Amino acid sequence: MNPQSRTLPSPGNSWSNRIRQAIEICYYSIKLMVLSPFFLALFFWEQVKNSAWNRRRIQIKNRTLAKLQRRKRRLTGVSQTREKDIFQQLKSPLLSLPAELRIKVYEELVGQDEIHIILCNQKLCSFRCIKKCKSWSTWGDGHCWIRGRRGAAAGQEQDLQPWLYHPSGIRVLPFVMSCRKVYNEMIHMLYSTPTLKFHDYTSILAFSTTTLPDRFASIRHVYVDGYSRGSFSSLPFSKSYPKPSNYREFRHLPVRNLVLPQAFSGEPLPDRWTLVCEALSKMPDLKSLKMDLQFYTCEVREPLSRTARDAEETWAKRTFPPLGKLKEKGIADFKVTFDSLPSSEVMRKWSEFSFVTAKLRIESEKIA
C-alpha cells in the first residue's frame, strides 16, 4: 500500500481525544481531592492508635470499672412507706401467718442447694444444681453442670457448653415480685440461704461488681469449684488461667458495687487470684467458704528456665498470702483443697497454711 494513501486524523478527532483526556484528568483530580482526607485521616488514626498515649488510655480504661449505675427508683421498704399507702394483704393465708412461719416457707421455697453462677455470652447466668457433685473423682456425665460429651471419636460433640444444658434462673422471682411485703421479707434470703457456686475467677469478679452492696453483704455460703471434670477444656476454666488482670469483660455489665480495686493511673492490677480473694474477704456475713482448685489456676508459668523448686516457691508466694487474708476473717467453715501442692520442703516454710490440703493426700488417707 502506498504510504501517501493513508488517511490522516482529522482535526475533529484530535480535539475529541484532547477533551476526553481533559475529562479523565478532571475526574481523577476530583476523586483524589475527595478521597485524600479519608487517606489522611486513616494515616493519622494509625499513628494515634499505635502511640504510647493511646496504649496508656486503653490500659486505664481496662483497669477501671465503669461508673456506678444507680436505679432510677429505689424500692422502698414497708417501714418507709406512709401508712395509707401500705397494703398488708392480711386476707392472704401466707401473709396472715406469723413472721417466723413465713420465714420457714421462704427458706423452703429458696432451698439450701447450690446455685451455679457463670458469666457467659456477656450475661451473668444462674441455675440450680440438679446433680450435686460429691467426689473429686466425678467426671463428665456425673458432674451436674457439664453436659457429658466424650469427643468426636465416640461420635459425640466435643464442646462443653453447660449454659446450654440447664435452663437459667432459679424460678422464684415471680413469687418474690408478687407484692412488696413478700419482696422485703424474702429478697435477702435469695443470697443468704443457698450456696453460691462458681467455676471460674471471672464469674466471681463479675458477680461481685454487679450485686448491690446490701445483697452482697447477705451472702453466707460460697463454693468455688475450679476443678475441671470434662474430657476437654471448657470455657469457664480458661478464664482462670494466670494472666494480667483487667475489667474489659465487665464493660457491658451494670456496675452496682465498687468492691474491686481500680487503677486510675494505669498501674497494673493485682492478679485475678488476688482479686478473687479480696472480693470474698469483703463479704461481711460469709460463714462457709469451700474452694476446690487445680494447681495450674494459680501457677506462674514464666520464665521457663526456672527449676521446679523455684516454680513451686513462686507459686506459694503468689497463692498463700491472699488465702491468709481470708483466714484472718475468721470464717467458721473454711476449706481449701488443691489437686496437688508443692513439695513438703516448700510447704514447711508455709506451715501456718495447714488448712490448705491436697486431693492426693485426702485420697491416701482414705485408703489408709
Tab-separated table of C-alpha atoms in Angstrom:
chain	number	residue	atom	x	y	z
A	1	MET	CA	0.000	0.000	0.000
A	2	ASN	CA	1.236	3.455	-0.804
A	3	PRO	CA	2.058	5.374	2.429
A	4	GLN	CA	0.792	8.530	0.902
A	5	SER	CA	-2.642	6.929	0.545
A	6	ARG	CA	-3.104	6.654	4.353
A	7	THR	CA	-5.796	8.869	5.875
A	8	LEU	CA	-4.535	11.456	8.351
A	9	PRO	CA	-6.511	12.114	11.580
A	10	SER	CA	-8.942	14.879	11.111
A	11	PRO	CA	-8.833	17.958	13.334
A	12	GLY	CA	-12.189	16.900	14.826
A	13	ASN	CA	-10.838	13.550	16.099
A	14	SER	CA	-7.796	15.240	17.636
A	15	TRP	CA	-9.953	17.672	19.577
A	16	SER	CA	-12.242	14.869	20.834
A	17	ASN	CA	-9.224	12.943	22.175
A	18	ARG	CA	-7.939	16.012	23.958
A	19	ILE	CA	-11.354	16.678	25.501
A	20	ARG	CA	-11.574	13.057	26.641
A	21	GLN	CA	-8.146	13.260	28.252
A	22	ALA	CA	-9.059	16.518	29.971
A	23	ILE	CA	-12.238	14.967	31.338
A	24	GLU	CA	-10.293	11.974	32.688
A	25	ILE	CA	-7.760	14.280	34.334
A	26	CYS	CA	-10.544	16.278	35.970
A	27	TYR	CA	-12.273	13.078	37.129
A	28	TYR	CA	-9.174	11.646	38.787
A	29	SER	CA	-8.296	15.021	40.269
A	30	ILE	CA	-11.734	15.330	41.851
A	31	LYS	CA	-11.539	11.720	43.046
A	32	LEU	CA	-8.152	12.373	44.627
A	33	MET	CA	-9.444	15.538	46.306
A	34	VAL	CA	-12.441	13.668	47.705
A	35	LEU	CA	-10.501	10.638	48.948
A	36	SER	CA	-7.378	12.410	50.181
A	37	PRO	CA	-8.985	13.490	53.504
A	38	PHE	CA	-10.011	9.885	54.101
A	39	PHE	CA	-6.497	8.560	53.484
A	40	LEU	CA	-5.001	11.313	55.613
A	41	ALA	CA	-7.434	10.537	58.434
A	42	LEU	CA	-6.618	6.828	58.159
A	43	PHE	CA	-2.900	7.600	58.305
A	44	PHE	CA	-3.222	9.820	61.367
A	45	TRP	CA	-5.547	7.286	63.050
A	46	GLU	CA	-2.928	4.573	62.657
A	47	GLN	CA	-0.351	6.909	64.180
A	48	VAL	CA	-2.620	7.724	67.122
A	49	LYS	CA	-3.672	4.099	67.639
A	50	ASN	CA	-0.066	2.950	67.874
A	51	SER	CA	1.038	5.837	70.052
A	52	ALA	CA	2.087	5.457	73.679
A	53	TRP	CA	-0.673	7.871	74.723
A	54	ASN	CA	-3.401	5.650	73.267
A	55	ARG	CA	-1.918	2.489	74.773
A	56	ARG	CA	-1.925	4.111	78.174
A	57	ARG	CA	-5.508	5.326	77.674
A	58	ILE	CA	-6.652	1.774	76.863
A	59	GLN	CA	-4.783	0.409	79.884
A	60	ILE	CA	-6.534	2.847	82.211
A	61	LYS	CA	-9.897	2.047	80.618
A	62	ASN	CA	-9.411	-1.698	81.011
A	63	ARG	CA	-8.177	-1.391	84.590
A	64	THR	CA	-11.056	0.755	85.858
A	65	LEU	CA	-14.688	-0.180	86.222
A	66	ALA	CA	-17.484	1.717	84.562
A	67	LYS	CA	-19.300	4.392	86.515
A	68	LEU	CA	-21.537	3.222	89.314
A	69	GLN	CA	-25.087	2.836	87.993
A	70	ARG	CA	-27.906	3.633	90.357
A	71	ARG	CA	-31.506	2.634	89.923
A	72	LYS	CA	-33.894	5.282	88.704
A	73	ARG	CA	-36.243	4.496	91.577
A	74	ARG	CA	-35.189	2.724	94.745
A	75	LEU	CA	-37.585	0.110	96.076
A	76	THR	CA	-38.728	1.408	99.451
A	77	GLY	CA	-39.472	-0.859	102.345
A	78	VAL	CA	-42.763	-1.198	104.179
A	79	SER	CA	-41.463	0.794	107.136
A	80	GLN	CA	-40.503	3.674	104.848
A	81	THR	CA	-43.925	3.989	103.225
A	82	ARG	CA	-46.786	6.045	104.523
A	83	GLU	CA	-49.457	4.140	106.424
A	84	LYS	CA	-52.240	4.888	103.992
A	85	ASP	CA	-50.212	3.538	101.061
A	86	ILE	CA	-49.476	0.162	102.651
A	87	PHE	CA	-51.461	-2.869	101.579
A	88	GLN	CA	-50.735	-5.555	104.153
A	89	GLN	CA	-52.944	-8.112	102.358
A	90	LEU	CA	-53.996	-9.691	105.644
A	91	LYS	CA	-56.563	-11.785	103.793
A	92	SER	CA	-53.728	-13.751	102.208
A	93	PRO	CA	-53.226	-17.079	104.049
A	94	LEU	CA	-49.464	-16.717	103.733
A	95	LEU	CA	-49.185	-13.145	104.976
A	96	SER	CA	-51.557	-13.851	107.840
A	97	LEU	CA	-49.065	-16.347	109.288
A	98	PRO	CA	-46.587	-15.278	111.981
A	99	ALA	CA	-43.292	-13.909	110.684
A	100	GLU	CA	-41.353	-16.951	111.917
A	101	LEU	CA	-43.525	-19.317	109.889
A	102	ARG	CA	-43.325	-17.126	106.805
A	103	ILE	CA	-39.530	-17.222	107.029
A	104	LYS	CA	-39.678	-21.029	107.115
A	105	VAL	CA	-41.852	-21.015	103.997
A	106	TYR	CA	-39.430	-18.694	102.204
A	107	GLU	CA	-36.448	-20.850	103.160
A	108	GLU	CA	-38.184	-23.937	101.823
A	109	LEU	CA	-39.006	-22.144	98.585
A	110	VAL	CA	-35.487	-20.816	98.020
A	111	GLY	CA	-33.793	-24.005	99.198
A	112	GLN	CA	-30.288	-24.549	100.507
A	113	ASP	CA	-28.980	-26.285	97.395
A	114	GLU	CA	-26.139	-24.958	95.298
A	115	ILE	CA	-26.766	-22.356	92.606
A	116	HIS	CA	-24.296	-22.230	89.714
A	117	ILE	CA	-23.273	-18.733	88.609
A	118	ILE	CA	-21.393	-18.374	85.316
A	119	LEU	CA	-20.578	-15.375	83.127
A	120	CYS	CA	-21.303	-16.376	79.543
A	121	ASN	CA	-22.060	-14.504	76.334
A	122	GLN	CA	-21.895	-11.138	78.111
A	123	LYS	CA	-24.524	-12.232	80.606
A	124	LEU	CA	-24.331	-13.444	84.197
A	125	CYS	CA	-26.333	-16.693	84.278
A	126	SER	CA	-27.509	-18.729	87.255
A	127	PHE	CA	-29.215	-22.103	87.541
A	128	ARG	CA	-29.923	-24.597	90.262
A	129	CYS	CA	-27.670	-27.581	90.830
A	130	ILE	CA	-29.673	-30.650	89.857
A	131	LYS	CA	-26.953	-33.245	90.465
A	132	LYS	CA	-24.623	-32.291	93.287
A	133	CYS	CA	-21.035	-33.448	92.871
A	134	LYS	CA	-19.867	-35.352	95.961
A	135	SER	CA	-16.407	-36.518	94.948
A	136	TRP	CA	-13.272	-35.278	93.239
A	137	SER	CA	-13.392	-38.342	91.000
A	138	THR	CA	-16.725	-37.323	89.477
A	139	TRP	CA	-16.162	-36.929	85.744
A	140	GLY	CA	-18.100	-35.925	82.650
A	141	ASP	CA	-21.734	-37.044	82.807
A	142	GLY	CA	-21.582	-37.413	86.576
A	143	HIS	CA	-20.985	-33.708	87.023
A	144	CYS	CA	-24.097	-31.578	87.231
A	145	TRP	CA	-23.205	-28.549	85.187
A	146	ILE	CA	-21.246	-30.228	82.376
A	147	ARG	CA	-23.148	-31.982	79.645
A	148	GLY	CA	-21.270	-35.218	79.139
A	149	ARG	CA	-19.512	-35.325	75.797
A	150	ARG	CA	-16.554	-37.581	75.108
A	151	GLY	CA	-15.379	-36.297	71.728
A	152	ALA	CA	-15.660	-36.934	68.022
A	153	ALA	CA	-14.030	-40.373	68.286
A	154	ALA	CA	-17.073	-41.628	70.187
A	155	GLY	CA	-19.490	-39.992	67.767
A	156	GLN	CA	-20.328	-37.157	70.122
A	157	GLU	CA	-19.684	-33.444	70.195
A	158	GLN	CA	-16.530	-32.089	71.791
A	159	ASP	CA	-17.511	-28.697	73.157
A	160	LEU	CA	-18.646	-28.403	76.756
A	161	GLN	CA	-21.492	-25.910	76.938
A	162	PRO	CA	-23.027	-26.064	80.429
A	163	TRP	CA	-25.121	-22.940	79.913
A	164	LEU	CA	-26.962	-24.672	77.059
A	165	TYR	CA	-27.700	-27.706	79.190
A	166	HIS	CA	-29.779	-26.256	82.003
A	167	PRO	CA	-32.408	-23.513	81.910
A	168	SER	CA	-31.116	-20.382	83.581
A	169	GLY	CA	-32.757	-18.826	86.606
A	170	ILE	CA	-33.779	-20.189	89.989
A	171	ARG	CA	-37.505	-19.782	89.237
A	172	VAL	CA	-38.589	-17.912	92.356
A	173	LEU	CA	-38.564	-14.311	91.097
A	174	PRO	CA	-42.257	-14.292	90.069
A	175	PHE	CA	-43.205	-15.078	93.654
A	176	VAL	CA	-40.734	-12.536	95.063
A	177	MET	CA	-42.214	-9.836	92.841
A	178	SER	CA	-45.818	-10.722	93.678
A	179	CYS	CA	-46.090	-7.967	96.316
A	180	ARG	CA	-43.901	-5.527	98.197
A	181	LYS	CA	-44.215	-7.251	101.563
A	182	VAL	CA	-43.025	-10.591	100.191
A	183	TYR	CA	-40.191	-8.807	98.376
A	184	ASN	CA	-38.939	-7.062	101.506
A	185	GLU	CA	-39.072	-10.239	103.579
A	186	MET	CA	-37.559	-12.587	101.012
A	187	ILE	CA	-35.105	-10.732	98.776
A	188	HIS	CA	-32.129	-11.089	101.129
A	189	MET	CA	-32.793	-14.812	101.508
A	190	LEU	CA	-32.009	-15.336	97.827
A	191	TYR	CA	-28.399	-14.529	98.714
A	192	SER	CA	-28.096	-15.775	102.300
A	193	THR	CA	-29.822	-19.176	102.133
A	194	PRO	CA	-28.366	-21.102	99.143
A	195	THR	CA	-24.733	-21.893	98.408
A	196	LEU	CA	-23.438	-19.798	95.507
A	197	LYS	CA	-21.219	-21.987	93.341
A	198	PHE	CA	-18.623	-20.504	90.975
A	199	HIS	CA	-16.368	-22.285	88.494
A	200	ASP	CA	-14.001	-19.547	87.334
A	201	TYR	CA	-12.459	-16.345	88.611
A	202	THR	CA	-14.111	-14.086	86.029
A	203	SER	CA	-17.623	-15.048	87.137
A	204	ILE	CA	-16.773	-14.282	90.774
A	205	LEU	CA	-15.481	-10.823	89.893
A	206	ALA	CA	-18.442	-10.089	87.608
A	207	PHE	CA	-20.920	-11.172	90.279
A	208	SER	CA	-19.182	-9.042	92.918
A	209	THR	CA	-19.362	-5.868	90.826
A	210	THR	CA	-22.975	-6.298	89.685
A	211	THR	CA	-24.537	-7.196	93.048
A	212	LEU	CA	-25.961	-4.412	95.187
A	213	PRO	CA	-23.904	-3.800	98.356
A	214	ASP	CA	-26.669	-4.830	100.761
A	215	ARG	CA	-27.296	-8.037	98.780
A	216	PHE	CA	-23.546	-8.676	98.602
A	217	ALA	CA	-23.334	-8.338	102.379
A	218	SER	CA	-26.057	-11.001	102.803
A	219	ILE	CA	-24.051	-13.828	101.197
A	220	ARG	CA	-23.215	-16.597	103.676
A	221	HIS	CA	-22.194	-19.667	101.682
A	222	VAL	CA	-19.779	-19.757	98.714
A	223	TYR	CA	-18.287	-22.726	96.904
A	224	VAL	CA	-15.524	-22.175	94.327
A	225	ASP	CA	-15.299	-25.372	92.283
A	226	GLY	CA	-12.459	-24.780	89.859
A	227	TYR	CA	-11.644	-28.403	89.208
A	228	SER	CA	-12.164	-29.462	85.594
A	229	ARG	CA	-14.203	-32.649	85.258
A	230	GLY	CA	-14.582	-32.748	81.490
A	231	SER	CA	-12.622	-34.604	78.843
A	232	PHE	CA	-11.959	-31.306	77.070
A	233	SER	CA	-11.245	-27.854	78.453
A	234	SER	CA	-14.415	-25.841	78.849
A	235	LEU	CA	-14.768	-22.086	78.595
A	236	PRO	CA	-15.050	-21.120	82.281
A	237	PHE	CA	-11.781	-22.803	83.292
A	238	SER	CA	-9.839	-20.941	80.596
A	239	LYS	CA	-10.808	-17.702	82.336
A	240	SER	CA	-8.933	-18.791	85.456
A	241	TYR	CA	-5.530	-19.118	83.831
A	242	PRO	CA	-2.836	-16.778	85.176
A	243	LYS	CA	-2.785	-13.636	83.056
A	244	PRO	CA	-2.789	-9.849	83.563
A	245	SER	CA	-5.961	-8.613	85.220
A	246	ASN	CA	-8.345	-6.177	83.580
A	247	TYR	CA	-12.043	-5.375	83.641
A	248	ARG	CA	-12.606	-5.396	79.879
A	249	GLU	CA	-15.062	-8.300	80.133
A	250	PHE	CA	-17.238	-6.332	82.573
A	251	ARG	CA	-17.801	-3.292	80.347
A	252	HIS	CA	-21.231	-4.489	79.267
A	253	LEU	CA	-22.388	-5.221	82.842
A	254	PRO	CA	-24.069	-2.668	85.119
A	255	VAL	CA	-21.730	-1.780	87.982
A	256	ARG	CA	-23.615	-1.788	91.301
A	257	ASN	CA	-20.813	-2.365	93.783
A	258	LEU	CA	-17.303	-0.867	93.765
A	259	VAL	CA	-15.817	-3.755	95.706
A	260	LEU	CA	-12.761	-4.247	93.470
A	261	PRO	CA	-9.669	-2.016	93.286
A	262	GLN	CA	-9.173	0.256	90.296
A	263	ALA	CA	-6.044	1.610	88.619
A	264	PHE	CA	-6.933	5.164	87.653
A	265	SER	CA	-3.286	5.962	86.878
A	266	GLY	CA	-2.804	2.906	84.705
A	267	GLU	CA	-0.698	0.923	87.180
A	268	PRO	CA	-1.078	-2.870	86.972
A	269	LEU	CA	-3.908	-4.528	88.877
A	270	PRO	CA	-3.338	-7.478	91.200
A	271	ASP	CA	-3.637	-10.875	89.548
A	272	ARG	CA	-7.069	-12.458	89.313
A	273	TRP	CA	-6.434	-14.842	92.181
A	274	THR	CA	-5.686	-11.912	94.491
A	275	LEU	CA	-8.754	-10.024	93.214
A	276	VAL	CA	-10.974	-13.038	93.897
A	277	CYS	CA	-9.696	-13.421	97.458
A	278	GLU	CA	-10.135	-9.696	98.041
A	279	ALA	CA	-13.728	-9.797	96.788
A	280	LEU	CA	-14.530	-12.788	99.006
A	281	SER	CA	-12.931	-11.098	102.010
A	282	LYS	CA	-15.371	-8.193	101.659
A	283	MET	CA	-18.399	-10.417	102.296
A	284	PRO	CA	-19.030	-9.473	105.945
A	285	ASP	CA	-21.532	-12.243	106.689
A	286	LEU	CA	-19.659	-15.100	104.999
A	287	LYS	CA	-19.983	-18.238	107.153
A	288	SER	CA	-18.908	-21.026	104.822
A	289	LEU	CA	-16.251	-20.930	102.089
A	290	LYS	CA	-15.121	-24.042	100.256
A	291	MET	CA	-12.567	-23.918	97.444
A	292	ASP	CA	-11.640	-26.891	95.234
A	293	LEU	CA	-8.943	-25.705	92.847
A	294	GLN	CA	-6.387	-27.003	90.415
A	295	PHE	CA	-2.725	-26.183	90.726
A	296	TYR	CA	-2.480	-24.542	87.292
A	297	THR	CA	-5.102	-21.882	88.057
A	298	CYS	CA	-2.632	-20.269	90.454
A	299	GLU	CA	0.546	-21.330	88.692
A	300	VAL	CA	3.181	-18.871	87.475
A	301	ARG	CA	4.444	-20.165	84.132
A	302	GLU	CA	7.322	-17.790	83.463
A	303	PRO	CA	10.164	-17.969	82.827
A	304	LEU	CA	10.568	-21.492	81.502
A	305	SER	CA	14.206	-21.624	82.619
A	306	ARG	CA	13.217	-21.842	86.281
A	307	THR	CA	13.720	-25.043	88.154
A	308	ALA	CA	10.768	-26.953	89.584
A	309	ARG	CA	11.736	-25.826	93.083
A	310	ASP	CA	11.759	-22.148	92.065
A	311	ALA	CA	8.394	-22.530	90.344
A	312	GLU	CA	6.880	-24.100	93.459
A	313	GLU	CA	8.221	-21.354	95.718
A	314	THR	CA	6.872	-18.685	93.364
A	315	TRP	CA	3.509	-20.452	93.329
A	316	ALA	CA	3.408	-20.492	97.135
A	317	LYS	CA	4.316	-16.798	97.394
A	318	ARG	CA	1.574	-15.949	94.925
A	319	THR	CA	-1.140	-18.236	96.281
A	320	PHE	CA	-0.895	-18.300	100.070
A	321	PRO	CA	-0.856	-14.590	101.106
A	322	PRO	CA	-4.340	-13.895	99.638
A	323	LEU	CA	-5.609	-17.021	101.409
A	324	GLY	CA	-4.097	-15.718	104.634
A	325	LYS	CA	-6.238	-12.582	104.414
A	326	LEU	CA	-9.316	-14.759	104.009
A	327	LYS	CA	-8.284	-16.854	107.008
A	328	GLU	CA	-7.985	-13.707	109.135
A	329	LYS	CA	-11.708	-13.059	108.617
A	330	GLY	CA	-12.470	-15.930	110.948
A	331	ILE	CA	-14.784	-17.790	108.575
A	332	ALA	CA	-16.382	-20.597	110.558
A	333	ASP	CA	-16.180	-23.229	107.799
A	334	PHE	CA	-13.167	-22.536	105.572
A	335	LYS	CA	-11.707	-25.346	103.442
A	336	VAL	CA	-9.219	-25.068	100.568
A	337	THR	CA	-8.254	-28.116	98.511
A	338	PHE	CA	-5.894	-28.294	95.527
A	339	ASP	CA	-5.364	-31.243	93.227
A	340	SER	CA	-1.678	-31.054	94.170
A	341	LEU	CA	0.658	-28.936	96.294
A	342	PRO	CA	4.372	-28.091	96.240
A	343	SER	CA	6.886	-30.400	97.861
A	344	SER	CA	6.949	-30.840	101.622
A	345	GLU	CA	10.186	-28.856	101.757
A	346	VAL	CA	8.449	-25.819	100.273
A	347	MET	CA	5.281	-26.319	102.313
A	348	ARG	CA	7.328	-26.421	105.504
A	349	LYS	CA	8.013	-22.711	105.052
A	350	TRP	CA	4.263	-22.070	104.975
A	351	SER	CA	3.291	-24.168	107.971
A	352	GLU	CA	0.615	-21.670	109.056
A	353	PHE	CA	-1.387	-22.680	105.973
A	354	SER	CA	-2.052	-26.190	107.186
A	355	PHE	CA	-5.744	-25.686	106.371
A	356	VAL	CA	-4.805	-25.960	102.665
A	357	THR	CA	-4.883	-29.632	101.681
A	358	ALA	CA	-4.220	-31.656	98.553
A	359	LYS	CA	-6.603	-34.062	96.869
A	360	LEU	CA	-3.961	-36.795	96.658
A	361	ARG	CA	-3.302	-36.510	100.381
A	362	ILE	CA	-7.013	-36.827	101.178
A	363	GLU	CA	-7.402	-39.900	98.964
A	364	SER	CA	-4.316	-41.578	100.503
A	365	GLU	CA	-5.703	-41.002	103.995
A	366	LYS	CA	-8.985	-42.631	102.969
A	367	ILE	CA	-7.133	-45.659	101.595
A	368	ALA	CA	-5.059	-45.954	104.768
